[in-house]
XYZ file of C-alpha atoms in Angstrom:
729
model
C 2.841 -4.461 18.978
C 5.334 -6.816 17.319
C 4.106 -9.753 19.369
C 0.593 -9.059 18.064
C 1.968 -8.774 14.524
C 3.727 -12.104 14.917
C 0.556 -13.820 16.081
C -1.446 -12.328 13.211
C 1.073 -13.325 10.522
C 1.364 -16.884 11.820
C -2.380 -17.232 12.344
C -3.252 -15.885 8.872
C -0.227 -17.015 6.905
C -2.132 -17.968 3.738
C -3.887 -14.617 3.707
C -0.533 -12.829 4.046
C 1.089 -14.833 1.232
C -1.838 -14.452 -1.170
C -2.115 -10.723 -0.418
C 1.573 -10.284 -1.241
C 1.248 -12.161 -4.517
C -1.813 -10.175 -5.628
C -0.371 -6.812 -4.613
C 3.006 -7.665 -6.149
C 1.476 -8.714 -9.454
C -0.614 -5.527 -9.592
C 2.396 -3.264 -8.957
C 4.658 -5.078 -11.430
C 1.980 -5.105 -14.157
C 1.059 -1.425 -13.863
C 4.443 0.152 -13.139
C 6.043 2.257 -15.906
C 9.675 1.848 -16.890
C 12.108 3.659 -14.589
C 13.786 6.298 -16.752
C 17.260 7.526 -15.904
C 19.507 10.323 -17.111
C 23.228 11.016 -16.998
C 22.907 14.690 -17.971
C 24.273 16.403 -14.872
C 22.688 19.753 -15.799
C 19.259 18.223 -15.203
C 20.116 17.755 -11.537
C 20.720 21.420 -10.615
C 18.130 24.048 -9.632
C 17.839 27.286 -11.590
C 19.612 29.475 -9.020
C 23.036 28.287 -10.215
C 24.960 30.217 -12.868
C 25.480 27.273 -15.222
C 21.722 26.705 -15.429
C 21.048 30.431 -15.873
C 23.535 30.434 -18.768
C 21.776 27.448 -20.319
C 18.405 29.221 -20.022
C 19.789 32.356 -21.702
C 21.277 30.224 -24.471
C 18.016 28.377 -25.107
C 15.995 31.630 -25.172
C 18.385 33.544 -27.424
C 19.461 30.725 -29.726
C 16.611 28.230 -29.996
C 18.077 26.890 -33.255
C 21.740 27.089 -32.234
C 24.173 24.456 -33.442
C 25.427 22.286 -30.603
C 26.934 18.936 -31.559
C 25.313 15.991 -29.811
C 27.643 13.577 -31.579
C 31.159 14.025 -32.938
C 32.477 11.654 -35.593
C 36.267 11.468 -35.221
C 38.540 10.423 -38.116
C 42.226 9.522 -37.816
C 44.659 7.496 -39.911
C 45.283 3.879 -38.958
C 49.051 4.471 -39.134
C 48.807 7.506 -36.826
C 50.119 9.854 -39.511
C 48.776 13.158 -40.777
C 45.656 13.184 -42.903
C 46.303 13.671 -46.610
C 44.199 15.792 -48.920
C 42.555 12.648 -50.259
C 41.713 11.614 -46.700
C 40.112 14.989 -45.953
C 38.141 14.790 -49.188
C 36.942 11.324 -48.179
C 35.932 12.616 -44.726
C 33.968 15.434 -46.374
C 32.255 12.896 -48.610
C 31.324 10.735 -45.623
C 29.929 13.856 -43.941
C 27.691 14.460 -46.962
C 26.602 10.807 -46.886
C 25.608 11.120 -43.231
C 23.689 14.310 -43.998
C 21.811 12.609 -46.815
C 20.780 9.664 -44.606
C 18.243 11.807 -42.694
C 18.704 10.099 -39.348
C 16.010 10.539 -36.711
C 16.504 13.691 -34.598
C 19.520 14.867 -36.657
C 19.130 18.557 -37.530
C 22.490 19.451 -39.056
C 25.768 17.794 -40.075
C 28.913 19.915 -40.483
C 32.350 18.716 -41.568
C 35.020 20.587 -39.633
C 38.488 21.340 -41.072
C 41.426 19.117 -40.067
C 43.189 19.781 -36.750
C 46.303 22.034 -36.648
C 48.704 19.155 -37.336
C 46.208 17.324 -39.523
C 46.115 14.325 -37.206
C 42.344 14.523 -36.617
C 39.267 15.622 -38.537
C 35.716 15.653 -37.225
C 32.151 15.695 -38.460
C 29.812 17.481 -36.053
C 26.254 16.197 -35.742
C 23.542 18.330 -34.110
C 20.422 16.570 -32.813
C 17.105 17.799 -31.482
C 16.761 17.775 -27.695
C 14.869 14.843 -26.199
C 13.174 14.261 -22.862
C 14.590 11.981 -20.207
C 13.917 8.378 -21.160
C 13.740 9.103 -24.907
C 16.311 6.807 -26.552
C 16.017 8.198 -30.077
C 19.418 9.931 -29.939
C 20.999 6.684 -28.785
C 19.356 4.739 -31.616
C 20.684 7.310 -34.091
C 24.233 6.922 -32.772
C 23.934 3.132 -33.087
C 22.716 3.429 -36.706
C 25.449 5.914 -37.508
C 28.148 3.633 -36.117
C 26.805 0.720 -38.195
C 26.858 2.865 -41.353
C 30.341 4.302 -40.744
C 32.227 0.999 -40.559
C 31.742 0.040 -44.237
C 32.350 3.651 -45.321
C 35.928 3.650 -43.984
C 36.768 0.013 -44.739
C 39.910 -0.216 -46.842
C 40.555 3.552 -46.761
C 43.295 3.561 -44.126
C 41.055 5.654 -41.860
C 39.791 4.880 -38.383
C 36.499 6.296 -37.176
C 34.717 6.580 -33.849
C 31.711 8.478 -32.536
C 31.849 10.475 -29.316
C 29.980 13.519 -27.954
C 27.230 13.696 -25.350
C 24.767 11.340 -27.087
C 27.424 8.693 -27.764
C 28.931 9.024 -24.295
C 25.537 8.591 -22.631
C 24.796 5.553 -24.803
C 28.125 3.937 -23.903
C 27.634 4.823 -20.224
C 24.245 3.100 -20.178
C 25.665 0.020 -21.883
C 28.502 -0.048 -19.353
C 25.965 0.350 -16.523
C 23.998 -2.649 -17.815
C 27.166 -4.747 -17.883
C 28.017 -3.523 -14.387
C 24.528 -4.371 -13.110
C 24.853 -7.892 -14.483
C 28.236 -8.418 -12.824
C 27.011 -6.942 -9.543
C 23.856 -9.052 -9.611
C 25.748 -12.277 -10.298
C 28.382 -11.438 -7.676
C 25.773 -10.513 -5.076
C 23.628 -13.612 -5.626
C 26.661 -15.880 -5.667
C 27.966 -14.483 -2.397
C 24.578 -14.697 -0.670
C 24.120 -18.311 -1.797
C 27.584 -19.240 -0.530
C 27.315 -17.509 2.845
C 23.747 -18.550 3.650
C 24.566 -22.141 2.773
C 27.600 -22.049 5.055
C 25.704 -20.373 7.914
C 22.546 -22.511 7.872
C 23.825 -25.543 5.922
C 20.487 -25.502 4.149
C 19.823 -24.767 0.471
C 16.147 -24.379 1.395
C 16.752 -21.166 3.343
C 19.009 -19.897 0.570
C 16.357 -20.486 -2.103
C 13.657 -18.921 0.088
C 15.804 -15.831 0.672
C 16.706 -15.342 -3.001
C 13.140 -15.938 -4.207
C 11.621 -13.693 -1.543
C 13.988 -10.787 -2.169
C 13.601 -11.152 -5.939
C 9.846 -10.643 -5.530
C 10.483 -7.748 -3.160
C 12.910 -6.140 -5.616
C 10.370 -6.285 -8.441
C 7.689 -4.734 -6.230
C 10.103 -2.075 -4.949
C 11.279 -1.186 -8.471
C 7.674 -0.876 -9.571
C 6.762 1.419 -6.678
C 9.882 3.507 -7.312
C 8.984 3.915 -10.991
C 5.394 4.847 -10.095
C 6.641 7.428 -7.573
C 9.204 8.859 -10.012
C 6.518 9.351 -12.643
C 3.969 10.778 -10.203
C 6.358 13.307 -8.650
C 8.470 14.021 -11.767
C 11.673 12.805 -10.150
C 14.870 12.333 -12.151
C 16.800 9.166 -11.444
C 20.540 8.871 -11.985
C 21.749 5.814 -13.916
C 23.716 4.635 -10.842
C 20.474 4.042 -8.867
C 19.942 0.598 -10.413
C 23.299 -0.693 -9.147
C 22.637 0.624 -5.651
C 19.164 -0.909 -5.606
C 20.581 -4.367 -6.332
C 22.962 -4.330 -3.391
C 20.539 -2.548 -1.058
C 17.648 -4.918 -1.695
C 19.631 -8.135 -1.633
C 22.175 -7.072 0.979
C 19.889 -5.396 3.508
C 17.069 -7.858 2.812
C 19.330 -10.803 3.545
C 20.489 -9.098 6.743
C 16.941 -8.668 8.041
C 16.028 -12.251 7.146
C 19.185 -13.355 8.951
C 18.170 -11.445 12.097
C 14.753 -13.132 11.985
C 15.975 -16.653 11.247
C 18.610 -16.589 13.995
C 15.909 -15.760 16.570
C 13.514 -18.302 15.070
C 16.158 -20.992 15.351
C 16.882 -20.019 18.959
C 13.198 -20.289 19.903
C 13.002 -23.742 18.337
C 16.018 -24.801 20.379
C 14.296 -23.942 23.661
C 11.388 -26.213 22.797
C 8.751 -24.013 21.137
C 6.763 -25.428 18.245
C 7.417 -23.804 14.801
C 4.352 -21.515 14.811
C 4.924 -20.295 18.337
C 8.649 -19.932 17.638
C 8.028 -17.669 14.620
C 5.479 -15.516 16.463
C 7.927 -15.261 19.350
C 10.829 -14.402 17.018
C 8.883 -11.514 15.462
C 7.912 -10.279 18.907
C 11.508 -10.343 20.102
C 13.468 -9.100 17.101
C 10.741 -7.117 15.290
C 11.380 -3.895 17.181
C 15.118 -4.045 16.505
C 14.606 -4.758 12.785
C 11.948 -2.041 12.456
C 14.145 0.468 14.284
C 17.142 -0.460 12.151
C 15.106 -0.082 8.960
C 13.603 3.146 10.287
C 17.088 4.583 10.801
C 18.012 3.717 7.214
C 14.734 5.094 5.826
C 14.913 8.450 7.601
C 18.549 8.745 6.605
C 17.626 8.267 2.952
C 14.645 10.607 3.228
C 16.977 13.305 4.552
C 18.188 13.529 0.950
C 14.941 15.349 0.161
C 16.687 18.378 1.692
C 19.409 18.176 -0.967
C 19.654 20.770 -3.715
C 20.643 18.138 -6.294
C 17.680 16.447 -7.897
C 19.461 13.126 -8.421
C 19.997 12.883 -4.658
C 16.415 14.025 -4.076
C 15.314 11.143 -6.316
C 17.762 8.636 -4.853
C 16.546 9.209 -1.294
C 12.886 8.205 -1.783
C 13.878 5.372 -4.142
C 16.144 3.739 -1.586
C 13.691 4.492 1.235
C 10.911 2.718 -0.686
C 13.205 -0.259 -1.254
C 14.006 -0.531 2.466
C 10.358 -0.063 3.497
C 9.168 -2.843 1.182
C 12.012 -5.081 2.379
C 11.077 -4.445 6.019
C 7.419 -5.241 5.373
C 8.326 -8.474 3.615
C 10.727 -9.563 6.361
C 8.061 -9.065 9.032
C 5.137 -10.565 7.100
C 5.844 -12.525 3.904
C 8.977 -14.404 4.996
C 7.564 -15.337 8.460
C 4.319 -16.531 6.847
C 6.218 -18.823 4.463
C 8.563 -20.099 7.185
C 5.668 -20.814 9.556
C 4.127 -22.973 6.818
C 7.355 -24.879 6.259
C 8.178 -25.306 9.937
C 11.499 -27.005 10.609
C 11.627 -28.184 6.985
C 13.015 -24.758 6.155
C 16.359 -26.025 7.520
C 16.336 -29.195 5.367
C 18.491 -31.231 5.063
C 20.528 -29.905 8.017
C 19.813 -31.031 11.582
C 22.189 -28.502 13.121
C 19.320 -26.184 14.070
C 18.441 -28.546 16.926
C 21.642 -27.874 18.860
C 22.966 -24.637 20.292
C 26.524 -24.017 18.998
C 29.193 -23.338 21.559
C 29.992 -19.904 20.033
C 33.292 -20.201 21.883
C 35.022 -17.411 19.992
C 32.249 -14.916 20.551
C 31.962 -15.972 24.173
C 35.690 -15.323 24.562
C 35.363 -11.927 22.878
C 32.467 -11.078 25.177
C 34.442 -12.011 28.270
C 37.456 -10.005 27.067
C 35.407 -6.861 26.419
C 33.604 -7.219 29.751
C 36.863 -7.760 31.633
C 38.767 -4.766 30.177
C 36.258 -2.350 28.612
C 38.579 0.651 28.969
C 41.416 -0.983 27.037
C 39.016 -2.242 24.349
C 37.442 1.213 24.017
C 40.786 2.987 23.624
C 42.187 0.379 21.216
C 39.176 0.328 18.896
C 38.837 4.108 19.109
C 42.512 4.659 18.215
C 42.193 2.287 15.245
C 39.276 4.276 13.815
C 40.944 7.607 14.632
C 44.163 6.569 12.875
C 42.250 5.634 9.729
C 40.217 8.851 9.945
C 43.424 10.911 9.596
C 43.504 9.884 5.942
C 40.225 11.738 5.386
C 42.129 15.034 5.649
C 43.497 14.397 2.151
C 40.080 13.920 0.555
C 39.718 15.502 -2.895
C 36.432 15.403 -4.823
C 36.381 14.711 -8.561
C 33.397 15.060 -10.856
C 34.331 12.608 -13.569
C 36.601 9.561 -13.582
C 40.208 9.954 -14.633
C 40.415 10.028 -18.412
C 41.553 6.488 -19.171
C 41.031 4.866 -22.518
C 38.538 2.019 -22.358
C 39.021 0.000 -25.533
C 35.544 -1.502 -25.104
C 34.054 1.993 -25.132
C 34.007 3.651 -28.581
C 33.342 7.155 -27.278
C 36.335 6.851 -24.919
C 38.652 5.799 -27.768
C 37.328 8.543 -30.052
C 37.706 11.207 -27.364
C 41.302 10.131 -26.751
C 41.978 10.316 -30.496
C 40.600 13.866 -30.642
C 42.877 15.009 -27.859
C 46.013 13.897 -29.654
C 45.853 17.020 -31.800
C 43.136 19.253 -30.339
C 42.943 21.120 -27.004
C 41.626 18.980 -24.160
C 38.596 21.224 -23.798
C 37.559 20.910 -27.437
C 35.261 17.995 -26.634
C 33.151 20.173 -24.335
C 33.908 23.901 -24.736
C 32.685 26.284 -22.073
C 30.236 28.942 -23.183
C 30.037 32.548 -22.074
C 26.716 34.289 -22.663
C 26.786 38.101 -22.710
C 23.334 39.710 -22.628
C 22.216 43.319 -22.817
C 20.405 44.507 -19.694
C 19.474 47.985 -20.949
C 17.711 46.876 -24.132
C 20.496 48.158 -26.430
C 22.107 46.051 -29.157
C 25.598 44.778 -28.491
C 28.335 46.612 -30.389
C 30.954 44.842 -32.486
C 33.808 46.748 -30.888
C 32.842 45.865 -27.332
C 32.362 42.202 -28.266
C 35.849 42.114 -29.842
C 37.338 43.720 -26.725
C 35.473 41.214 -24.555
C 36.867 38.338 -26.621
C 40.390 39.666 -26.146
C 39.917 39.823 -22.366
C 38.701 36.203 -22.239
C 41.681 35.033 -24.319
C 44.071 36.389 -21.680
C 42.617 34.202 -18.933
C 45.158 31.620 -17.816
C 44.052 28.139 -18.868
C 42.023 29.342 -21.872
C 43.235 27.895 -25.173
C 41.006 29.767 -27.607
C 37.950 32.026 -27.675
C 35.579 32.683 -30.555
C 32.213 34.381 -30.828
C 29.922 31.576 -31.901
C 26.815 33.576 -32.687
C 24.753 36.698 -32.092
C 21.027 36.510 -31.424
C 18.568 37.842 -33.988
C 17.734 40.873 -31.853
C 21.437 41.596 -31.359
C 21.149 41.655 -27.575
C 22.805 38.309 -26.705
C 26.191 36.976 -27.806
C 27.599 33.515 -27.273
C 31.342 32.967 -26.933
C 32.914 29.520 -27.201
C 35.820 29.091 -24.776
C 38.103 26.092 -25.252
C 40.145 25.292 -22.146
C 43.599 23.757 -22.179
C 42.572 21.296 -19.434
C 40.235 18.310 -19.468
C 36.778 19.951 -19.256
C 35.608 17.511 -16.570
C 38.827 17.609 -14.550
C 39.717 19.564 -11.425
C 42.069 21.940 -13.273
C 39.303 23.029 -15.642
C 36.952 23.502 -12.700
C 39.504 25.736 -10.986
C 39.790 27.807 -14.160
C 36.035 28.245 -14.528
C 35.386 28.748 -10.799
C 38.102 31.367 -10.513
C 39.614 33.450 -13.326
C 37.145 32.651 -16.125
C 33.979 33.562 -14.206
C 35.683 36.532 -12.550
C 36.921 37.917 -15.876
C 33.644 37.157 -17.656
C 31.691 39.100 -15.023
C 34.111 42.019 -14.587
C 34.892 42.514 -18.279
C 31.253 42.661 -19.333
C 30.608 46.163 -20.754
C 28.248 48.534 -18.890
C 24.604 47.680 -19.561
C 25.346 43.973 -19.979
C 25.674 40.840 -17.854
C 27.626 37.648 -18.458
C 27.045 34.049 -17.407
C 29.432 31.123 -17.834
C 27.905 27.819 -18.891
C 28.951 24.449 -20.224
C 29.793 21.103 -18.640
C 32.676 22.438 -16.546
C 30.502 25.211 -15.150
C 27.831 22.647 -14.278
C 30.362 20.628 -12.265
C 31.535 23.777 -10.470
C 27.965 24.439 -9.377
C 27.408 20.803 -8.408
C 30.456 21.083 -6.145
C 28.920 24.142 -4.510
C 25.584 22.362 -4.100
C 27.237 19.287 -2.543
C 29.066 21.437 0.005
C 25.747 23.022 0.925
C 24.134 19.580 1.242
C 26.876 18.425 3.604
C 25.885 21.139 6.057
C 22.148 20.381 5.838
C 21.627 16.667 5.097
C 24.220 15.282 7.511
C 22.969 17.002 10.692
C 19.332 16.302 9.814
C 19.970 12.599 9.256
C 21.963 12.373 12.493
C 19.186 14.077 14.480
C 16.526 11.750 13.063
C 18.590 8.649 13.811
C 19.183 9.842 17.373
C 15.433 10.302 17.775
C 14.806 6.712 16.641
C 17.475 5.441 19.026
C 15.959 7.424 21.878
C 12.514 5.953 21.171
C 13.882 2.418 20.898
C 16.078 2.555 23.999
C 13.972 5.041 25.992
C 17.286 6.700 26.793
C 18.953 10.069 26.236
C 22.499 8.926 26.975
C 22.960 5.864 24.760
C 21.905 7.605 21.503
C 24.606 10.245 21.988
C 27.518 7.858 22.305
C 26.092 5.560 19.647
C 26.163 8.426 17.150
C 29.681 9.240 18.339
C 30.772 5.719 17.480
C 29.125 5.972 14.067
C 30.945 9.272 13.433
C 34.230 7.504 14.192
C 33.260 4.777 11.738
C 32.454 7.310 9.023
C 35.779 9.074 9.456
C 37.684 5.793 9.393
C 35.876 4.692 6.237
C 36.528 7.936 4.364
C 40.165 7.888 5.458
C 40.691 4.293 4.308
C 39.051 5.047 0.942
C 41.275 8.094 0.434
C 44.375 6.060 1.292
C 43.469 3.279 -1.144
C 42.287 5.242 -4.157
C 44.214 8.510 -3.913
C 47.518 7.371 -2.426
C 47.919 3.702 -3.315
C 46.138 3.673 -6.675
C 47.146 7.238 -7.515
C 43.729 8.499 -8.622
C 43.016 12.237 -8.654
C 40.295 12.005 -6.024
C 37.038 10.390 -4.993
C 33.685 10.727 -6.729
C 32.137 13.975 -5.499
C 28.983 12.421 -4.019
C 30.797 9.524 -2.329
C 30.840 11.140 1.155
C 27.054 11.561 0.968
C 26.551 7.920 -0.027
C 29.026 6.801 2.619
C 27.347 8.873 5.280
C 23.936 7.469 4.465
C 24.995 3.843 4.239
C 27.722 3.735 6.872
C 25.784 5.842 9.377
C 22.380 4.269 8.743
C 23.442 0.655 8.315
C 26.166 0.998 10.931
C 23.418 2.083 13.284
C 21.569 -1.175 12.427
C 24.293 -3.243 14.028
C 24.574 -0.897 16.981
C 20.807 -1.176 17.461
C 20.952 -4.966 17.407
C 23.782 -5.038 19.960
C 22.430 -2.329 22.271
C 18.925 -3.808 22.208
C 20.470 -7.073 23.386
C 22.478 -5.231 26.053
C 19.281 -3.641 27.334
C 17.509 -7.001 27.278
C 20.273 -8.579 29.356
C 20.195 -5.656 31.805
C 16.434 -6.109 32.222
C 17.037 -9.712 33.162
C 19.164 -8.604 36.091
C 22.689 -8.985 34.755
C 25.278 -6.419 35.775
C 26.929 -4.256 33.063
C 29.937 -6.554 32.564
C 27.920 -9.784 32.527
C 25.354 -8.217 30.199
C 28.146 -7.248 27.812
C 29.651 -10.737 27.842
C 26.316 -12.426 27.161
C 25.233 -9.882 24.514
C 28.382 -10.370 22.450
C 28.125 -14.150 22.852
C 24.552 -14.285 21.551
C 24.278 -11.244 19.220
C 27.862 -11.439 17.934
C 27.324 -14.328 15.475
C 24.267 -12.631 13.979
C 26.048 -9.298 13.533
C 29.169 -10.956 12.133
C 27.191 -12.999 9.595
C 25.064 -10.005 8.597
C 28.146 -7.792 8.290
C 29.960 -10.262 6.059
C 26.947 -10.673 3.778
C 26.175 -6.970 3.460
C 29.821 -5.930 3.068
C 30.248 -8.646 0.468
C 27.244 -7.502 -1.553
C 28.569 -3.955 -1.704
C 32.065 -5.230 -2.476
C 30.574 -6.895 -5.570
C 30.275 -3.395 -7.048
C 34.053 -3.392 -7.473
C 33.642 -6.093 -10.142
C 32.326 -3.454 -12.542
C 34.838 -1.660 -14.764
C 33.714 1.674 -13.370
C 35.721 3.887 -11.031
C 32.656 5.410 -9.378
C 31.076 2.032 -8.611
C 34.408 0.629 -7.434
C 34.924 3.506 -5.015
C 31.348 3.295 -3.757
C 31.506 -0.476 -3.346
C 34.784 -0.434 -1.439
C 33.840 2.505 0.784
C 30.478 1.104 1.863
C 31.821 -2.449 2.259
C 34.702 -1.189 4.412
C 32.335 0.989 6.435
C 30.020 -1.938 7.097
C 33.029 -4.020 8.130
C 34.036 -1.310 10.613
C 30.432 -1.019 11.844
C 29.964 -4.742 12.447
C 33.410 -5.901 13.577
C 34.758 -2.815 15.367
C 31.848 -0.603 16.453
C 29.135 -3.108 17.317
C 31.460 -5.852 18.539
C 33.963 -3.818 20.592
C 33.561 -0.028 20.762
C 29.852 0.201 21.607
C 29.705 -2.679 24.140
C 32.850 -1.378 25.879
C 31.376 2.120 26.120
C 28.067 0.744 27.397
C 29.913 -1.291 30.009
C 31.735 1.788 31.270
C 28.527 3.812 31.444
C 26.813 0.992 33.293
C 23.155 1.541 34.147
C 23.635 5.265 33.431
C 23.539 4.332 29.719
C 19.769 3.909 29.992
C 19.118 7.242 31.757
C 16.539 8.637 32.410
C 14.864 5.246 32.245
C 15.687 2.970 35.108
C 16.222 -0.632 34.142
C 14.416 -2.779 36.682
C 15.322 -6.475 36.663
C 12.333 -8.753 36.253
C 11.624 -10.949 39.242
C 9.151 -13.803 38.785
C 6.066 -13.786 40.992
C 6.398 -15.603 44.326
C 6.225 -19.297 43.698
C 6.250 -18.990 39.920
C 8.265 -21.544 38.053
C 10.935 -20.538 35.600
C 10.863 -21.446 31.941
C 13.147 -24.260 30.927
C 15.448 -21.861 29.048
C 15.821 -19.414 31.954
C 17.843 -20.045 35.116
C 16.976 -18.480 38.455
C 17.754 -14.780 38.711
C 20.681 -14.049 40.996
C 20.406 -12.153 44.203
C 21.952 -8.682 44.317
C 22.560 -8.575 40.550
C 25.113 -11.410 40.532
C 25.964 -13.302 37.368
C 23.972 -16.515 36.890
C 25.173 -19.580 35.171
C 23.771 -19.407 31.646
C 23.307 -22.714 29.829
C 23.330 -23.064 26.046
C 20.202 -21.576 24.559
C 19.829 -18.893 27.200
C 19.585 -15.367 25.900
C 16.165 -15.242 24.280
C 14.225 -13.716 27.125
C 10.981 -11.854 26.633
C 10.768 -8.074 26.800
């Protein structure tokens, strides 16, 4: 099939290129903007308590006051606010109310904090749909207006709250995307130039993937709109590294084979058709493993993972299509000029180091297997200390106004005051709630350990639903607050509810508690499904039932080692509270799926060598010699692109970038280079069971191709000259 595809692409290269340009232009022109959200509550289904509480709140209190923005005032000298300062704050509050900002429904000036270090103005805004930036525009206008109002007064002001935090998070994400993009492009340019010594290939790769990324982003936006999917703001950063990193890898696989075919004397068109025929199945299988792994996220209960899966799958699918059609069509037009000005493509490199590695693995596969396995097992021990966190450690970012304002609030207000938990008590028998039972309920909630204060915020018009505001003593997005809500607060809220009523605990902390529960559920569903689908692809590619099992075993080792190394770095060395809660899912998908790519490339070469009559040890030596440089180059490029995420001043992106980069390093330089070939050597021809690998023997009297020496008798090891190793399937 891939040989036929290669012939078609080369024979109709102008048609392929023009079709891509027309289709790409149509998608880019008609695609809507990809809207994202950072509201975690939007990602949970309705079966969770936090969402049920939110529904009750919206039904009972449609006009309830909930501050979307909090204006925080402190003195520049850090002292207590004077009466004149408080009067000035109240006046500024009235000025803000009179401005009639878009979406602002109410402005309330709160009294000074207990020690008069902080005073706030609470701003309630109308709810907006995902993608509506009106709240963000209002925060920007408000910040512009506040600066002159406090100038020369000795007061400092900052705006925080959900609307301001989301605005600052999006601005930070844009800065992060820019850094990641520049870092990724710079690394790809450097490495491709070093590998091929040709700026032409580098320019072709960057230009081709840029077009692919625009088409992929357009298709993702169209799909998100059509199927009402919610995209998390972190998707854009992942798309950059996935498209450019994986795309460069696939182009690398293709160009290495193309260069090898040229070296054995084929003309450029024949060489490209031959390269697609030889490496197409491996690339398609590798991409298929990544795609099915991402699509397994459709089984998640979190909508941001459900959205992320198809988005990344679309990106990989478009990249695969381009690498098997668009890039080959362009290269076949350029011929050997694609390597300009380098002439190195004409000569087979000695690859002495990889040849030595291949001989070492073939000579002592047992020792190599145990050594590489123990290395991954030792790192995997660190995974036992894994702790999930649902928000970065609260560190003041001076470039982030909401972060500074939040820190200022907490100098004299309980940590949970920025995002109080809410307890909704609702009558289930149709009777009105009594004042005495609500007072008793408030007293019970106040006695919960970790609760700083409790107040009844409001009672619904029909008297059947009451809302209680619960301020925790811990950071509302920290693990301590989650333990309080998950345990004593929910237990007390449920048990203390009077007969004929029910209680639900809501708020940001409750949302994170439920997200944690949903993630644990996803671990038990998504992981096994993705593993089963990848094993199926491996079985179809290798026509074997044995090899897929130990290949997945090696990938499991790689996953454990990656998680352990990430825990050691961020939790123990850097002293952070834990790792981002969804990091294991992202790691599993990228490390397992992309790690399988390199295993596929190596094992496909091992099978190819076995078909040519080499014994297990000789096949291993030759496979590492010829596939090793490709895997090493691809691993460095892809690991480097993910490592560029650490350039962003964002803990989540830094953890994700390091974890995936380290996992790819393990996959390419430990699994694919040592562990998997050693295991395949020990299994011998049993690795391909139930299929029997039959060495190809040329017809009687047939001449051999110039790049292929005579096959040995009785499976002996032939002398293999430079350039050998590109035999037909």
